[in-house]
CSV table of C-alpha atoms and ligand atoms in Angstrom, one decimal:
chain,number,residue,atom,x,y,z
A,34,MET,CA,-153.9,-92.5,-97.7
A,35,PRO,CA,-152.0,-93.5,-94.6
A,36,ASP,CA,-150.4,-90.2,-93.1
A,37,GLU,CA,-146.8,-89.3,-93.7
A,38,ALA,CA,-145.7,-90.4,-90.2
A,39,ALA,CA,-147.1,-93.8,-90.9
A,40,ILE,CA,-145.8,-93.9,-94.1
A,41,SER,CA,-142.3,-93.0,-93.1
A,42,SER,CA,-142.1,-95.5,-90.3
A,43,VAL,CA,-142.4,-98.8,-92.8
A,44,TYR,CA,-138.8,-98.9,-93.2
A,45,SER,CA,-137.7,-99.0,-89.5
A,46,LEU,CA,-140.5,-102.2,-89.3
A,47,ILE,CA,-139.0,-104.3,-92.3
A,48,GLY,CA,-135.9,-102.9,-93.5
A,49,ASP,CA,-134.2,-103.8,-96.6
A,50,ALA,CA,-135.3,-107.3,-96.6
A,51,GLY,CA,-138.9,-106.8,-96.1
A,52,PHE,CA,-138.9,-104.8,-99.4
A,53,GLU,CA,-136.5,-107.3,-101.0
A,54,ARG,CA,-139.1,-110.0,-100.1
A,55,LEU,CA,-142.0,-107.8,-101.6
A,56,VAL,CA,-140.7,-106.5,-104.9
A,57,ALA,CA,-139.0,-109.7,-105.7
A,58,ALA,CA,-142.1,-111.7,-105.2
A,59,PHE,CA,-144.0,-109.0,-107.2
A,60,TYR,CA,-141.3,-109.6,-110.1
A,61,ARG,CA,-141.4,-113.0,-110.1
A,62,GLN,CA,-145.0,-112.9,-111.7
A,63,VAL,CA,-144.4,-110.2,-114.1
A,64,PRO,CA,-142.7,-112.1,-117.1
A,65,THR,CA,-145.6,-114.4,-117.4
A,66,ASP,CA,-148.6,-112.0,-116.9
A,67,ASN,CA,-150.2,-111.4,-120.1
A,68,LEU,CA,-151.1,-107.7,-119.4
A,69,LEU,CA,-148.1,-106.5,-117.4
A,70,GLY,CA,-145.2,-109.0,-119.1
A,71,PRO,CA,-145.1,-106.9,-122.2
A,72,LEU,CA,-144.7,-103.6,-120.6
A,73,TYR,CA,-141.7,-104.3,-118.6
A,74,PRO,CA,-138.1,-104.6,-120.2
A,75,PRO,CA,-137.2,-108.4,-120.7
A,76,GLU,CA,-133.7,-107.7,-120.8
A,77,ASP,CA,-133.7,-105.4,-117.6
A,78,LEU,CA,-136.2,-107.0,-115.3
A,79,ALA,CA,-133.4,-106.9,-112.7
A,80,GLY,CA,-133.1,-103.2,-113.2
A,81,ALA,CA,-136.6,-102.6,-113.0
A,82,GLU,CA,-136.8,-104.3,-109.9
A,83,ASP,CA,-134.0,-102.4,-108.4
A,84,ARG,CA,-135.5,-99.1,-109.5
A,85,LEU,CA,-138.8,-100.0,-107.6
A,86,ARG,CA,-137.1,-101.5,-104.7
A,87,SER,CA,-135.0,-98.4,-104.0
A,88,PHE,CA,-138.0,-96.0,-104.8
A,89,LEU,CA,-140.0,-97.9,-102.0
A,90,ILE,CA,-137.3,-97.9,-99.6
A,91,PHE,CA,-136.9,-94.1,-100.0
A,92,ARG,CA,-140.4,-93.4,-99.7
A,93,PHE,CA,-141.2,-95.3,-97.1
A,94,GLY,CA,-138.5,-93.8,-95.0
A,95,GLY,CA,-135.3,-95.7,-95.5
A,96,PRO,CA,-132.1,-94.5,-97.4
A,97,ASP,CA,-132.7,-92.3,-100.4
A,98,ARG,CA,-130.2,-94.0,-102.8
A,99,TYR,CA,-133.4,-93.7,-105.5
A,100,LEU,CA,-133.0,-90.1,-105.3
A,101,HIS,CA,-129.3,-90.0,-106.2
A,102,GLU,CA,-129.6,-92.4,-108.9
A,103,ARG,CA,-132.6,-91.5,-110.5
A,104,GLY,CA,-133.6,-87.8,-109.3
A,105,HIS,CA,-137.1,-86.8,-108.2
A,106,PRO,CA,-139.6,-89.8,-108.9
A,107,GLN,CA,-142.1,-88.0,-111.3
A,108,LEU,CA,-144.2,-91.1,-111.3
A,109,ARG,CA,-146.9,-89.6,-113.6
A,110,MET,CA,-144.5,-88.3,-116.1
A,111,ARG,CA,-142.2,-91.8,-115.9
A,112,HIS,CA,-145.2,-93.8,-116.4
A,113,ALA,CA,-146.6,-91.7,-119.5
A,114,PRO,CA,-145.2,-94.2,-121.9
A,115,PHE,CA,-147.3,-97.0,-120.7
A,116,ALA,CA,-151.1,-97.4,-121.4
A,117,ILE,CA,-152.1,-97.6,-117.9
A,118,ASP,CA,-156.0,-98.1,-117.8
A,119,GLN,CA,-158.2,-99.3,-114.9
A,120,THR,CA,-157.9,-103.3,-116.1
A,121,VAL,CA,-154.0,-102.7,-116.1
A,122,ARG,CA,-153.9,-100.9,-113.0
A,123,ASP,CA,-156.1,-103.6,-111.3
A,124,ARG,CA,-153.8,-106.4,-112.6
A,125,TRP,CA,-150.9,-104.5,-111.0
A,126,VAL,CA,-152.6,-104.4,-107.9
A,127,LEU,CA,-153.5,-108.2,-107.9
A,128,LEU,CA,-149.9,-109.2,-108.6
A,129,MET,CA,-148.8,-106.8,-105.8
A,130,ASP,CA,-151.3,-108.0,-103.3
A,131,GLN,CA,-150.3,-111.7,-103.9
A,132,ALA,CA,-146.7,-110.2,-103.3
A,133,LEU,CA,-147.5,-108.8,-100.0
A,134,VAL,CA,-149.3,-112.2,-98.9
A,135,GLU,CA,-146.1,-114.0,-100.0
A,136,ALA,CA,-143.8,-111.6,-98.3
A,137,GLU,CA,-145.5,-112.0,-95.2
A,138,LEU,CA,-144.6,-108.7,-93.8
A,139,PRO,CA,-145.7,-107.8,-90.3
A,140,ALA,CA,-149.5,-106.8,-90.2
A,141,ALA,CA,-148.5,-103.3,-89.0
A,142,ALA,CA,-146.6,-102.9,-92.2
A,143,THR,CA,-149.0,-104.2,-94.7
A,144,ALA,CA,-151.7,-101.9,-93.3
A,145,ILE,CA,-149.5,-99.1,-94.5
A,146,VAL,CA,-148.3,-100.1,-97.5
A,147,GLN,CA,-151.2,-101.8,-99.2
A,148,PRO,CA,-153.5,-98.7,-99.4
A,149,PHE,CA,-150.6,-96.6,-100.2
A,150,LEU,CA,-149.8,-98.7,-103.3
A,151,HIS,CA,-153.4,-99.0,-104.1
A,152,GLU,CA,-153.9,-95.3,-104.2
A,153,VAL,CA,-150.7,-94.7,-106.2
A,154,ALA,CA,-151.8,-97.2,-108.8
A,155,THR,CA,-155.2,-95.4,-109.0
A,156,PHE,CA,-153.0,-91.9,-109.5
A,157,LEU,CA,-150.9,-93.1,-112.4
A,158,ILE,CA,-154.2,-94.4,-114.4
A,159,ASN,CA,-153.3,-92.3,-117.8
A,160,ARG,CA,-155.8,-93.6,-120.1
A,161,GLY,CA,-159.5,-94.5,-120.6
A,162,ALA,CA,-162.8,-92.9,-119.1
A,163,LYS,CA,-161.3,-91.8,-115.9
A,164,PRO,CA,-160.8,-87.9,-116.1
A,165,ASN,CA,-157.2,-87.0,-115.8
A,166,LEU,CA,-157.5,-84.6,-112.5
A,167,VAL,CA,-153.8,-84.0,-112.6
A,168,SER,CA,-152.2,-82.9,-116.0
B,208,HEM,C1,-150.6,-98.9,-111.8
B,208,HEM,C2,-149.9,-99.9,-112.6
B,208,HEM,C3,-148.4,-99.7,-113.0
B,208,HEM,C4,-147.7,-100.1,-114.0
B,208,HEM,C5,-148.6,-100.9,-115.1
B,208,HEM,C6,-146.4,-99.8,-113.9
B,208,HEM,C7,-145.5,-100.1,-114.7
B,208,HEM,C8,-144.1,-99.8,-114.9
B,208,HEM,C9,-143.3,-100.0,-116.0
B,208,HEM,C10,-143.5,-100.7,-117.0
B,208,HEM,C11,-142.3,-99.3,-115.4
B,208,HEM,C12,-140.5,-99.6,-116.2
B,208,HEM,C13,-139.9,-100.5,-115.7
B,208,HEM,C14,-138.6,-100.1,-115.3
B,208,HEM,O1,-138.1,-99.6,-114.5
B,208,HEM,O2,-137.8,-100.3,-116.5
B,208,HEM,C15,-142.4,-98.9,-114.1
B,208,HEM,C16,-141.3,-98.3,-113.5
B,208,HEM,C17,-141.6,-97.7,-112.1
B,208,HEM,N1,-142.6,-97.8,-111.5
B,208,HEM,FE1,-144.5,-98.7,-112.0
B,208,HEM,N2,-146.2,-99.4,-112.8
B,208,HEM,C18,-147.4,-99.2,-111.8
B,208,HEM,C19,-147.6,-98.6,-110.8
B,208,HEM,C20,-146.9,-98.2,-110.1
B,208,HEM,C21,-146.6,-97.9,-108.6
B,208,HEM,C22,-148.3,-98.0,-107.9
B,208,HEM,C23,-145.5,-97.1,-108.1
B,208,HEM,C24,-145.3,-96.6,-106.9
B,208,HEM,C25,-145.8,-96.8,-105.6
B,208,HEM,C26,-144.7,-97.5,-109.4
B,208,HEM,C27,-143.3,-97.1,-109.2
B,208,HEM,C28,-142.5,-97.0,-110.3
B,208,HEM,C29,-141.1,-96.8,-110.2
B,208,HEM,C30,-140.5,-95.9,-109.1
B,208,HEM,C31,-140.7,-97.0,-111.4
B,208,HEM,C32,-139.2,-96.6,-111.9
B,208,HEM,C33,-139.2,-95.3,-112.3
B,208,HEM,C34,-137.5,-95.0,-112.9
B,208,HEM,O3,-136.9,-94.6,-111.7
B,208,HEM,O4,-137.5,-94.9,-113.9
B,208,HEM,N3,-145.4,-98.1,-110.4
B,208,HEM,N4,-143.7,-99.0,-113.5
């Protein structure tokens, strides 16, 4: 996992515009994805996009609108309703890796954002053989 100083520096590297490109490129792929499409609310994809974008902006050192609107992230708790096994996690990571390519962030930002997203995605696995280390 990148250290906290690196994580909080990303917003100053890419600003709102970088997160906008990244998250839009991710959500463009979701509706037609056979594994992820059914998990997301079809009537509120724009809302889902806004929640992920404002979370990432907050977590990577930008304004904390997410906290004011949604409270503490509690990502494991918020993902509990969705069955996330290794296969679903890997698909989420694949779509996000494709979004990172499309968004063309500066290499220094990608080098921090990509491992962060991969590791949090692993942490959110809540079904299957992997033992839950956090309850
Ligand atoms: C491991 C695969 C993942 C799956 C299958 C998944 C799936 C979902 C789904 C279905 C939602 C509900 C959409 C909505 O907001 O209406 C959601 C919300 C969210 N996800 Fe994920 N997610 C994954 C990984 C991640 C990762 C790695 C992060 C952060 C780094 C993340 C951050 C969020 C946030 C911030 C929300 C909105 C929470 C809220 O405020 O309600 N997710 N996710």
